[in-house]
Tab-separated table of C-alpha atoms in Angstrom:
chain	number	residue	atom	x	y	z
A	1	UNK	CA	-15.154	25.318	3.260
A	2	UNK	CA	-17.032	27.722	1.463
A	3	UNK	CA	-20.665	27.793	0.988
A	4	UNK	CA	-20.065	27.102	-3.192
A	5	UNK	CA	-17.985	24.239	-2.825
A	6	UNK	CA	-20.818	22.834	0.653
A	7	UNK	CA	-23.555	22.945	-1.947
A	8	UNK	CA	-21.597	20.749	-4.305
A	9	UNK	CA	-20.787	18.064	-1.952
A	10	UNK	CA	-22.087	14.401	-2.741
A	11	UNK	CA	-22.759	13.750	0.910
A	12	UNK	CA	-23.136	10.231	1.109
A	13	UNK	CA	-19.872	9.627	-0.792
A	14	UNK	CA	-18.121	11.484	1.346
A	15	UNK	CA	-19.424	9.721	4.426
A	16	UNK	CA	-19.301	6.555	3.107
A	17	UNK	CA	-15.189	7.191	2.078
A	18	UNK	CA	-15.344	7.971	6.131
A	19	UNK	CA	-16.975	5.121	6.761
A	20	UNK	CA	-14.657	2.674	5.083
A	21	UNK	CA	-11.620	3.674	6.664
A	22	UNK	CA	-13.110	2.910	9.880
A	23	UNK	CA	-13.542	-0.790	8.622
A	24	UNK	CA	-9.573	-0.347	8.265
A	25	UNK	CA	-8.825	0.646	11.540
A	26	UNK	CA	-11.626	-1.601	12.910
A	27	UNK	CA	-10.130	-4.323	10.577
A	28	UNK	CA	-6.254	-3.754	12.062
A	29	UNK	CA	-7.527	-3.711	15.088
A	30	UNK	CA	-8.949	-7.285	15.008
A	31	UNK	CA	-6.764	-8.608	13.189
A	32	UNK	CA	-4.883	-10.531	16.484
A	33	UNK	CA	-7.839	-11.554	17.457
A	34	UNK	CA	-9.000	-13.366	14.236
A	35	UNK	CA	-8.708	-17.062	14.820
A	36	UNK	CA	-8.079	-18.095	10.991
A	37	UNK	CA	-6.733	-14.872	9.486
A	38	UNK	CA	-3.988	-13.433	12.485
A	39	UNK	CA	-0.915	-15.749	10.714
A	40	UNK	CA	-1.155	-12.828	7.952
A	41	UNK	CA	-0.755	-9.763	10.093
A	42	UNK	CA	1.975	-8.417	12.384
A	43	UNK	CA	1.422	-10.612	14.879
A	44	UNK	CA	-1.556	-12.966	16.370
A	45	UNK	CA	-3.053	-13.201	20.307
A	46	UNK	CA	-3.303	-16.600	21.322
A	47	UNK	CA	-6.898	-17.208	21.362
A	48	UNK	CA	-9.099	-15.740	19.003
A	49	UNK	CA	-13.124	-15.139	18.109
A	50	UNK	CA	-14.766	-16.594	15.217
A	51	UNK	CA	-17.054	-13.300	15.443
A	52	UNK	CA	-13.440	-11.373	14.060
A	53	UNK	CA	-12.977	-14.168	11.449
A	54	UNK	CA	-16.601	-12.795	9.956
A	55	UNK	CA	-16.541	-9.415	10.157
A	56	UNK	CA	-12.721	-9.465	8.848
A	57	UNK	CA	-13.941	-11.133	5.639
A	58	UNK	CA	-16.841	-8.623	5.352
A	59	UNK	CA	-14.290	-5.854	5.646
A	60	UNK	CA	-11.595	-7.797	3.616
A	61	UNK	CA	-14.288	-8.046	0.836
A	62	UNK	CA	-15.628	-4.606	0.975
A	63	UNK	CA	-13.218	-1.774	2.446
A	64	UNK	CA	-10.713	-1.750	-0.585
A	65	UNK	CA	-12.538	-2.137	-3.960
A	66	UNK	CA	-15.014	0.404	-2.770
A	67	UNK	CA	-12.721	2.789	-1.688
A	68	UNK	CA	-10.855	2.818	-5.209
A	69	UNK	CA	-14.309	2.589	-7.024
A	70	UNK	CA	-14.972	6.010	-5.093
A	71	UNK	CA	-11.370	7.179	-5.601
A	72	UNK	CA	-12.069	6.620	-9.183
A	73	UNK	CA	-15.306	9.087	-9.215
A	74	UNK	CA	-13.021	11.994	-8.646
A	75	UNK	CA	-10.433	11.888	-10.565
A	76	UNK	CA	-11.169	12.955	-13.893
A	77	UNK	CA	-13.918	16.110	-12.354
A	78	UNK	CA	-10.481	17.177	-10.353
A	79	UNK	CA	-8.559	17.525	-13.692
A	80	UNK	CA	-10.891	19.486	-15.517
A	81	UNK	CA	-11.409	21.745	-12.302
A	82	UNK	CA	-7.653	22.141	-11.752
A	83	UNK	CA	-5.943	22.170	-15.060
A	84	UNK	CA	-3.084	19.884	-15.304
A	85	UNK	CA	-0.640	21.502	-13.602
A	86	UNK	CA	-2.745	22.025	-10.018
A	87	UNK	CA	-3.742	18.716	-10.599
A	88	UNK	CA	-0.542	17.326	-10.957
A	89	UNK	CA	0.943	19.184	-7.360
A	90	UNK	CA	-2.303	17.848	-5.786
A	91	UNK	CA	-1.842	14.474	-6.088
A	92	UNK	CA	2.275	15.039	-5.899
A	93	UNK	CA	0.989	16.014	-2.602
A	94	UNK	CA	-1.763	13.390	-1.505
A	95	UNK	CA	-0.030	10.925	-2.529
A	96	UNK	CA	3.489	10.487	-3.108
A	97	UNK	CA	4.100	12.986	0.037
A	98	UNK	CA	2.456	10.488	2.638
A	99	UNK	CA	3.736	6.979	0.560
A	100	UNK	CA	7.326	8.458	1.109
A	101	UNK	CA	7.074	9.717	4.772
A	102	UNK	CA	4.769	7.135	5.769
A	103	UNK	CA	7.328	4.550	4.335
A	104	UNK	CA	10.262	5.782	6.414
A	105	UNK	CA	8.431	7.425	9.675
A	106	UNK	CA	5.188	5.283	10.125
A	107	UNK	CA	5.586	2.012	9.297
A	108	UNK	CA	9.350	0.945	11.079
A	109	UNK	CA	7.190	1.333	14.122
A	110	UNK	CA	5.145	-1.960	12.780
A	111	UNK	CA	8.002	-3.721	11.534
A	112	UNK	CA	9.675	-3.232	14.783
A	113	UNK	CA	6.912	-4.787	16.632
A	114	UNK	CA	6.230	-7.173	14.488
A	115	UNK	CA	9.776	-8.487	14.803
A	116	UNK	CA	10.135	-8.156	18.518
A	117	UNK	CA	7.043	-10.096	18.353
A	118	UNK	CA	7.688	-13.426	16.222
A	119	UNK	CA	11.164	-13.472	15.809
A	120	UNK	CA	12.123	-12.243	19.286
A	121	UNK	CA	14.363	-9.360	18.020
A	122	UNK	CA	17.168	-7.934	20.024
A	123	UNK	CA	17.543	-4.724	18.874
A	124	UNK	CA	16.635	-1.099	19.813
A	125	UNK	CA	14.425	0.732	17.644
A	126	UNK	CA	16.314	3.307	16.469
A	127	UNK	CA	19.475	1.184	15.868
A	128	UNK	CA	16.666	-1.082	13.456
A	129	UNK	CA	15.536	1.473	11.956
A	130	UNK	CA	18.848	3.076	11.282
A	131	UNK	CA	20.461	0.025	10.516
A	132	UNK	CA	18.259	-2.649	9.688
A	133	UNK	CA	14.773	-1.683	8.309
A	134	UNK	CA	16.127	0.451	4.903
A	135	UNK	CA	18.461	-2.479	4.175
A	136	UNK	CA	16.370	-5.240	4.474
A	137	UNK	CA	12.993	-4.951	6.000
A	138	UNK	CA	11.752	-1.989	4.052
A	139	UNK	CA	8.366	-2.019	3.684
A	140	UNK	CA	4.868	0.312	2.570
A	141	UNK	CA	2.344	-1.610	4.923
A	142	UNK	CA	-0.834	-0.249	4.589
A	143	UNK	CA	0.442	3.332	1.742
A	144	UNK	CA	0.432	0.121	-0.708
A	145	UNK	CA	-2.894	2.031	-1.674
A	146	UNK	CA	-1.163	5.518	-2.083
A	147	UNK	CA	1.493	3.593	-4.544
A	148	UNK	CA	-1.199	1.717	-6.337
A	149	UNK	CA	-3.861	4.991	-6.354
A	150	UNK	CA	-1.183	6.819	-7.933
A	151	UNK	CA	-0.297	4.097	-10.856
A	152	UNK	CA	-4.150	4.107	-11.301
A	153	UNK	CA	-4.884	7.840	-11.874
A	154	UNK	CA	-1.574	7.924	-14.040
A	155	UNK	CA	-3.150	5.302	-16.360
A	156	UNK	CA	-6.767	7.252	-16.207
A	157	UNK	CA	-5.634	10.780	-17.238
A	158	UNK	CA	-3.121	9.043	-19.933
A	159	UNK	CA	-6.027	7.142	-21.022
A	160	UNK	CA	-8.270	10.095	-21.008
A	161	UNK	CA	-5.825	11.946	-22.763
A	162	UNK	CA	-4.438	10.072	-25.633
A	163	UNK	CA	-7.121	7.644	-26.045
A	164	UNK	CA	-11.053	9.292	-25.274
A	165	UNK	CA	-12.329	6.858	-26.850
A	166	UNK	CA	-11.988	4.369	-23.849
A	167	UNK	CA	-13.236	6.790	-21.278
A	168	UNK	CA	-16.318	7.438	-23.950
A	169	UNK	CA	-16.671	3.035	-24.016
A	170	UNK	CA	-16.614	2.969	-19.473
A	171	UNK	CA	-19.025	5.917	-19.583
A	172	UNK	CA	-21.669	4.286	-21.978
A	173	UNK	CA	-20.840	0.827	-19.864
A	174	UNK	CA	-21.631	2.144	-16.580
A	175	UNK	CA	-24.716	3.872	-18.013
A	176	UNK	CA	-25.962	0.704	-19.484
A	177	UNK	CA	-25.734	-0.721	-16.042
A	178	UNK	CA	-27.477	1.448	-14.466
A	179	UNK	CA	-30.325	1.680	-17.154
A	180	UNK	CA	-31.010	-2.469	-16.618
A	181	UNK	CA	-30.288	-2.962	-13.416
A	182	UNK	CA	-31.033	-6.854	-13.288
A	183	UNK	CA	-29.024	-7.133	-16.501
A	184	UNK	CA	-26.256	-4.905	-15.141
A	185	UNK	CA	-26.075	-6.475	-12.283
A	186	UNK	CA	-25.695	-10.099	-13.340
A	187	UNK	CA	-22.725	-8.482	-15.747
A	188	UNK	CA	-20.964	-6.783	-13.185
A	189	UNK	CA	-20.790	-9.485	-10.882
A	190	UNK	CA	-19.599	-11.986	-13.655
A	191	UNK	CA	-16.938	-9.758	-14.667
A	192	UNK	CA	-15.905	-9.755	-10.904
A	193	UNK	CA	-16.185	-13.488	-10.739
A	194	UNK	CA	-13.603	-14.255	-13.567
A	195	UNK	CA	-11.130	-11.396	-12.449
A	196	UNK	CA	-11.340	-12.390	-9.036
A	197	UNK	CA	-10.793	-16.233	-9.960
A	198	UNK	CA	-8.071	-16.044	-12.473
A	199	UNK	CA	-6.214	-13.919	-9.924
A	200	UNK	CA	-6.210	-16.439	-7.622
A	201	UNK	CA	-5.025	-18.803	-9.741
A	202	UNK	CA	-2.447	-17.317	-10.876
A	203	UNK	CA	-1.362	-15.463	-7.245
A	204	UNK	CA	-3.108	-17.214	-4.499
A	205	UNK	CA	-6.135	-15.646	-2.033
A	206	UNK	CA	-3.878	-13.853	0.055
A	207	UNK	CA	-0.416	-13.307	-1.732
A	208	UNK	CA	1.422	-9.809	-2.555
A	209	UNK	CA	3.327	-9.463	-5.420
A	210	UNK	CA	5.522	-6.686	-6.628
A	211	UNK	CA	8.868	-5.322	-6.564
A	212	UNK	CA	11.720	-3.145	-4.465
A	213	UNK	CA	9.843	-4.074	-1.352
A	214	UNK	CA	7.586	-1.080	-0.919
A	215	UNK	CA	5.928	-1.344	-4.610
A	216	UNK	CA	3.345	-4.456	-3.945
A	217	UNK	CA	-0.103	-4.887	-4.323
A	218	UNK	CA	-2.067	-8.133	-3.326
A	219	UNK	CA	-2.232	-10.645	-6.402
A	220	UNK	CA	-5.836	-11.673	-6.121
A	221	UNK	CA	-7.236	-8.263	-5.728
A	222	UNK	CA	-5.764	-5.596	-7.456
A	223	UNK	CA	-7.329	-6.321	-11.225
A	224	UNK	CA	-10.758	-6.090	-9.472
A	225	UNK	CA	-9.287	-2.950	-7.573
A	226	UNK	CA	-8.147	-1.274	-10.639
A	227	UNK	CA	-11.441	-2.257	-12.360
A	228	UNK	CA	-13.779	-0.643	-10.178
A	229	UNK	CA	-11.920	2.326	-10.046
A	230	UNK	CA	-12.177	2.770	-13.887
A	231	UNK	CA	-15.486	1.862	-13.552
A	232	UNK	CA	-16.021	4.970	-10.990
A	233	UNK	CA	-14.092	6.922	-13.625
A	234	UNK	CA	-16.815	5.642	-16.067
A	235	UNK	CA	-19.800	6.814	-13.929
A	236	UNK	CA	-18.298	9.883	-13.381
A	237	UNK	CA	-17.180	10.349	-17.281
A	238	UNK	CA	-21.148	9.569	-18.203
A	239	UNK	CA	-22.451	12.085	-14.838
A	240	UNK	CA	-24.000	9.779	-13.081
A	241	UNK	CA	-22.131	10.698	-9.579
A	242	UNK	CA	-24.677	13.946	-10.071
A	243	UNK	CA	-27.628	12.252	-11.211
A	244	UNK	CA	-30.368	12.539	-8.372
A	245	UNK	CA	-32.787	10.899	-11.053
A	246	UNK	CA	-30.322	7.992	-11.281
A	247	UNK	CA	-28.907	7.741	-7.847
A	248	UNK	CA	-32.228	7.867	-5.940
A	249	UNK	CA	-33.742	5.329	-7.502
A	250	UNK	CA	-30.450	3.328	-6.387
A	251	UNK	CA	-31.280	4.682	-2.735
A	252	UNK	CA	-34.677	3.284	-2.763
A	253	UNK	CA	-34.177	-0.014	-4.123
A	254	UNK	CA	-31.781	-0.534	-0.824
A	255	UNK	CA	-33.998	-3.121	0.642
A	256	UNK	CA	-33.324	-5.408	-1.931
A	257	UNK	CA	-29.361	-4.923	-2.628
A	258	UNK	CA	-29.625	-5.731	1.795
A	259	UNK	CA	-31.362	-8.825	1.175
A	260	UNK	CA	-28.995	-9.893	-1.643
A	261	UNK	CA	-25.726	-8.840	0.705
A	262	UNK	CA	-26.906	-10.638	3.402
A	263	UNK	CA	-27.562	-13.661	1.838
A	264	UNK	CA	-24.920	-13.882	-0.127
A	265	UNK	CA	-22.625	-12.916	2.184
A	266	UNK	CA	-23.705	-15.449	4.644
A	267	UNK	CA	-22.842	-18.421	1.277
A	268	UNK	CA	-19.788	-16.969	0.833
A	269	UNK	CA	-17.965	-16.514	4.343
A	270	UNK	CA	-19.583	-19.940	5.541
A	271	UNK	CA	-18.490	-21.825	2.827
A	272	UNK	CA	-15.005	-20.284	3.312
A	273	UNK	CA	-14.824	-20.911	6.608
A	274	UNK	CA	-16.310	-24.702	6.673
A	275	UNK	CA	-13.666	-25.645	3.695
A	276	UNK	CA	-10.960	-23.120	4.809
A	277	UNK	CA	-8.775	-26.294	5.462
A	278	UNK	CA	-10.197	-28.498	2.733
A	279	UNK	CA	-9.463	-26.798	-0.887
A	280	UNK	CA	-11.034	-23.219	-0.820
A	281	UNK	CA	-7.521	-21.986	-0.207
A	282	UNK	CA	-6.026	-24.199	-1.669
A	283	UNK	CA	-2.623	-23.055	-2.942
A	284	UNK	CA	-1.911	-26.146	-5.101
A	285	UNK	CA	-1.897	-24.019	-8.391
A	286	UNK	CA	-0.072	-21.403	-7.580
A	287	UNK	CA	2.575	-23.764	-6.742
A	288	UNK	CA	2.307	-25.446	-9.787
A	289	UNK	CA	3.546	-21.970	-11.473
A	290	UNK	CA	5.700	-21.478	-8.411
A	291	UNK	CA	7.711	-24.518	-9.622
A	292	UNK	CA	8.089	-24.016	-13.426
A	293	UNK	CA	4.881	-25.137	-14.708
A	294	UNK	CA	2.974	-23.611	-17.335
A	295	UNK	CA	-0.415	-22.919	-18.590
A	296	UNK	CA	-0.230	-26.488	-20.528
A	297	UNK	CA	0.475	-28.845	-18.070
A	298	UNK	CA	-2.131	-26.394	-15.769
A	299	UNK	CA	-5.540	-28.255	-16.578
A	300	UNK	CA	-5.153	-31.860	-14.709
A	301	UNK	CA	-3.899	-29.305	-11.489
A	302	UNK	CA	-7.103	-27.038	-12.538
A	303	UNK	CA	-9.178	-30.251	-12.065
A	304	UNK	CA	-8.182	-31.446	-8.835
A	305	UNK	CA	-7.885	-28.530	-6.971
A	306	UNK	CA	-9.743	-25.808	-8.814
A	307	UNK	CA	-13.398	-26.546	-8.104
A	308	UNK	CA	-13.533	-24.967	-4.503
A	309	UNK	CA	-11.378	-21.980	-5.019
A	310	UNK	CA	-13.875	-21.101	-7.967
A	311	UNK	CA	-16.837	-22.150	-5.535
A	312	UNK	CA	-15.717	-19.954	-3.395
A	313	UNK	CA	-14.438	-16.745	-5.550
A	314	UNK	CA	-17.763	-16.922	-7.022
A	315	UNK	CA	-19.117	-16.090	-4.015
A	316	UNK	CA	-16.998	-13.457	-3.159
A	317	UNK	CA	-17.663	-11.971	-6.242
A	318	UNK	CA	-21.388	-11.860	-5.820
A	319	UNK	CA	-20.950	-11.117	-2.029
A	320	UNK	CA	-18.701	-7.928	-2.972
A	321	UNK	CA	-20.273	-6.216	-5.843
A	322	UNK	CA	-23.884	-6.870	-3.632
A	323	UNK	CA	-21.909	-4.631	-0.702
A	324	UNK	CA	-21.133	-2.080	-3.349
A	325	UNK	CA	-24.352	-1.194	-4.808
A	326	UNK	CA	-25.959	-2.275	-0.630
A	327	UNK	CA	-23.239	0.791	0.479
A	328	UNK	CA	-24.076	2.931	-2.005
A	329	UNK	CA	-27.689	2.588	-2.076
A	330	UNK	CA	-28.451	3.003	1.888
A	331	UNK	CA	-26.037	5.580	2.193
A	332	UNK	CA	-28.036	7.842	-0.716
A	333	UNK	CA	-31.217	6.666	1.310
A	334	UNK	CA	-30.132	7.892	4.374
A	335	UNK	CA	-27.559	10.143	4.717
A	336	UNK	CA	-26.933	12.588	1.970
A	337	UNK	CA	-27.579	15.428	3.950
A	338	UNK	CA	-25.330	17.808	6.348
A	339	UNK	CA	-24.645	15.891	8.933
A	340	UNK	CA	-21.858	17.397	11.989
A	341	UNK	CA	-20.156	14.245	12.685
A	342	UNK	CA	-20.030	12.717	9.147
A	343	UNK	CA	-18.404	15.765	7.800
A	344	UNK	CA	-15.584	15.264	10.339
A	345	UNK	CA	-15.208	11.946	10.046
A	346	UNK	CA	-15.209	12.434	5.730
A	347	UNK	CA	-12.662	15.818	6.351
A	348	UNK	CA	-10.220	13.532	8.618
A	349	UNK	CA	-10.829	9.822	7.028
A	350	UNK	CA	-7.559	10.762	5.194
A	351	UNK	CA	-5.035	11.315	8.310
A	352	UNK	CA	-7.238	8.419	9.921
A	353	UNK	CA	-6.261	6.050	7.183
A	354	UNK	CA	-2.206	7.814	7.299
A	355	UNK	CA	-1.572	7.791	11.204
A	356	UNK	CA	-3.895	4.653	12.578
A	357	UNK	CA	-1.606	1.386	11.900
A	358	UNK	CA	1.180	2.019	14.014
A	359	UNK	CA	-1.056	3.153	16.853
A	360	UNK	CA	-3.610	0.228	16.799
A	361	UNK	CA	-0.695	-2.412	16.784
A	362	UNK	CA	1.195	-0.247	19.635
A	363	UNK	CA	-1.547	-0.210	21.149
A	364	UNK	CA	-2.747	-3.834	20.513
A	365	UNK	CA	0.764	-4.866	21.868
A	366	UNK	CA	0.336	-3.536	25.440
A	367	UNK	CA	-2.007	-6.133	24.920
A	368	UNK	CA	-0.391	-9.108	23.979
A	369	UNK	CA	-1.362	-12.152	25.536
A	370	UNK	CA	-2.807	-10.478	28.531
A	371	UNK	CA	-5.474	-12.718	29.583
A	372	UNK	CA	-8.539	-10.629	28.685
A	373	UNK	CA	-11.612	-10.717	26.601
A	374	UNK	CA	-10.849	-10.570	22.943
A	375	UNK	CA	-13.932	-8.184	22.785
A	376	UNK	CA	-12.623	-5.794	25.535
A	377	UNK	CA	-8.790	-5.698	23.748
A	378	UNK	CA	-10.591	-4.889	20.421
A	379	UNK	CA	-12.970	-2.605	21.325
A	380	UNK	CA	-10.277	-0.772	23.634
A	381	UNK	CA	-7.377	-0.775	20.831
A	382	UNK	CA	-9.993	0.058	17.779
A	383	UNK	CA	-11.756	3.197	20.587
A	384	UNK	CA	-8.340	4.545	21.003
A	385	UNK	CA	-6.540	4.064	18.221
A	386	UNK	CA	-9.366	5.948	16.262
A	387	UNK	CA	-10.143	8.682	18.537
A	388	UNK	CA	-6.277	9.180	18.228
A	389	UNK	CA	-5.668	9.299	14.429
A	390	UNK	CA	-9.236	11.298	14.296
A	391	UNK	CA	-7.799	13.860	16.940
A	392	UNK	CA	-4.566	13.846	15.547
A	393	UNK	CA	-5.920	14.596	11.721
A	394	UNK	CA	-8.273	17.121	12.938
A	395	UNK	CA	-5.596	18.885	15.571
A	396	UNK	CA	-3.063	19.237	12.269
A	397	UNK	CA	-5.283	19.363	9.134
A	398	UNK	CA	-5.097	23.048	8.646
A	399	UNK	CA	-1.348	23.637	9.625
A	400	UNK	CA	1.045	24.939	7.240
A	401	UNK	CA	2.218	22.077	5.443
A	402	UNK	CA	-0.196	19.117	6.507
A	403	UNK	CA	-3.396	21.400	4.997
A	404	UNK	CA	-1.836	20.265	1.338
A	405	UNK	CA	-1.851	16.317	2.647
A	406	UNK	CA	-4.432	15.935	4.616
């Protein structure tokens, strides 16, 4: 990298970025091990930790939405630096490259497990992957966010393009929220609580909809997802991502964005877990639409089973837009400076996020009901598999070829 381009580096966003996709290998890597949450993933341990149910819902909250919030902070800077058509190759290249070979190389691996796993499959690999997975098992796993990232930044530069007049509206949004902080707040967080909700009315807490197989997104999220990142857009649109003024005066008021994670945090993931059996997850409505029912005949359904889902959306609205200004504010306290490690981890956190699925749940299935401590099969399949996908990424990042992905 060359000095220019060091001296424009936002530090802390690039570490954080780094950061995050740790909590997604940390977050597959626990995911057996997760007493309440396992049923959802490629496979479960017997056993489990209520320690992996917590810091799974921490991650589950956090790791996505701020990653596309961040996503969304680069995207328009990148077109006017580029010009369309470098642009256009560089994201051809980020992102539809790795959704398409990570579709057909990377994730059969999973599926393979998965199904040797739970529904004792009899087949060797190659012969399902050959014969079985592109027919009808297909599936993007984890590149759902190189498919999604890709619909999003189509939709920015369109909107940017034909309409600036809605790019002019996010930037004068996100500076008002910045300018009253209290205000702001309380307005971003219940914007998040009524996306978040109504999503999970409509699509359940931990549903994916979407089409083909490979094009899905998860039905409770992805509004928030796509609103944050236009709301990154929006900083970046009104230059806050560059104002020191701005953004240190978010780094010192960390203390208090802590205190208002932690506690919130703490309401949220308790009352989850206390009623995770007695309405909070309740799926009642989305059956209702399931089954031919309409918006109508919704209300006396609403009123039986809606109060704890919104109890508890609430909360994990407040709980995640608290962890994004908490992130953002410690990591402009602290580390936005050069810093050796960070700057590998943020120049690899890419091919970490690519090559790490398949090798924590290979790795996680050497472990398979051996009877160990849940701690030492985490801590053993997170250690490798990211010292793996780091090496790997960092072995390959400048070859001929991979230097345009990764």
């Amino acid at each position: 990298m060359d000095i220019e381009r060091e001296k424009k580096r936002v530090y802390f966003i690039d570490y954080l970025r780094g950061l995050l996709v740790l909590y997604v290998v940390f977050d597959h890597s626990m995911h057996p091990y997760s007493p309440h949450f396992k049923k959802m993933h490629y496979f479960g341990d017997f056993g489990g930790t209520l320690f992996f149910d917590i810091w799974h819902m921490h991650n589950d909250v956090i790791m996505m939405p701020l990653l596309f919030f961040l996503a969304g902070l680069f995207v328009l800077p990148s077109l006017q630096r580029r010009g369309w058509l470098s642009f256009t190759k560089e994201k051809f290249y980020r992102l539809v490259v790795p959704f398409i070979v990570g579709t057909a190389l990377l994730v059969p691996p999973q599926k393979y497990i998965s199904n040797v796993i739970k529904h004792k499959l009899d087949q060797g690999f190659f012969d399902y992957w050959g014969n079985s997975y592109f027919f009808n098992d297909i599936s993007s796993s984890g590149f759902w966010f190189l498919y999604y990232l890709a619909v999003l930044t189509l939709l920015l530069v369109t909107l940017h393009t034909f309409l600036p007049s809605f790019m002019k509206l996010m930037g004068r949004f996100a500076t008002w929220l910045v300018r009253n902080p209290l205000k702001g707040f309380i307005s971003f967080f219940l914007i998040g609580a009524l996306i978040i909700g109504v999503s999970e009315l409509i699509w359940g807490a931990q549903y994916w909809i979407g089409f083909w197989k490979v094009f899905y997104v998860r039905g409770a999220r992805f509004i928030m997802k796509g609103f944050l990142f236009f709301l990154g857009a929006g900083f970046a649109y009104a230059g806050i991502s560059k104002n020191q003024e701005i953004l240190t005066k978010i780094g010192n008021s960390w203390k208090i964005w802590v205190t208002l994670a932690v506690l919130s945090g703490a309401a949220y993931i308790s009352y989850a877990l206390i009623n995770f059996y007695d309405g909070a997850y309740s799926n009642a409505i989305l059956r209702h639409f399931h089954f031919g029912g309409t918006w109508g005949d919704v209300w006396p359904v609403i009123n039986s089973y809606g109060g704890p889902i919104f109890i508890r959306t609430t909360l994990l609205a407040l709980f995640m837009c608290s962890l994004v200004v908490m992130y953002v504010s410690i990591f402009k306290h602290f580390l936005d400076k050069p810093l050796p490690r960070w700057q590998s981890l943020a120049t690899c956190s890419f091919g970490i996020y690519i090559f790490h699925e398949p090798l924590v749940l290979w790795i996680g299935y050497l472990f398979y009901q051996v009877d160990v401590s849940d701690y030492i099969k985490f801590i053993t399949v997170a250690g490798v598999g990211t010292a793996l996908s780091w090496g790997l990424t960092h072995l390959i990042k400048n070859w001929p070829g991979f230097k345009k992905v990764l």
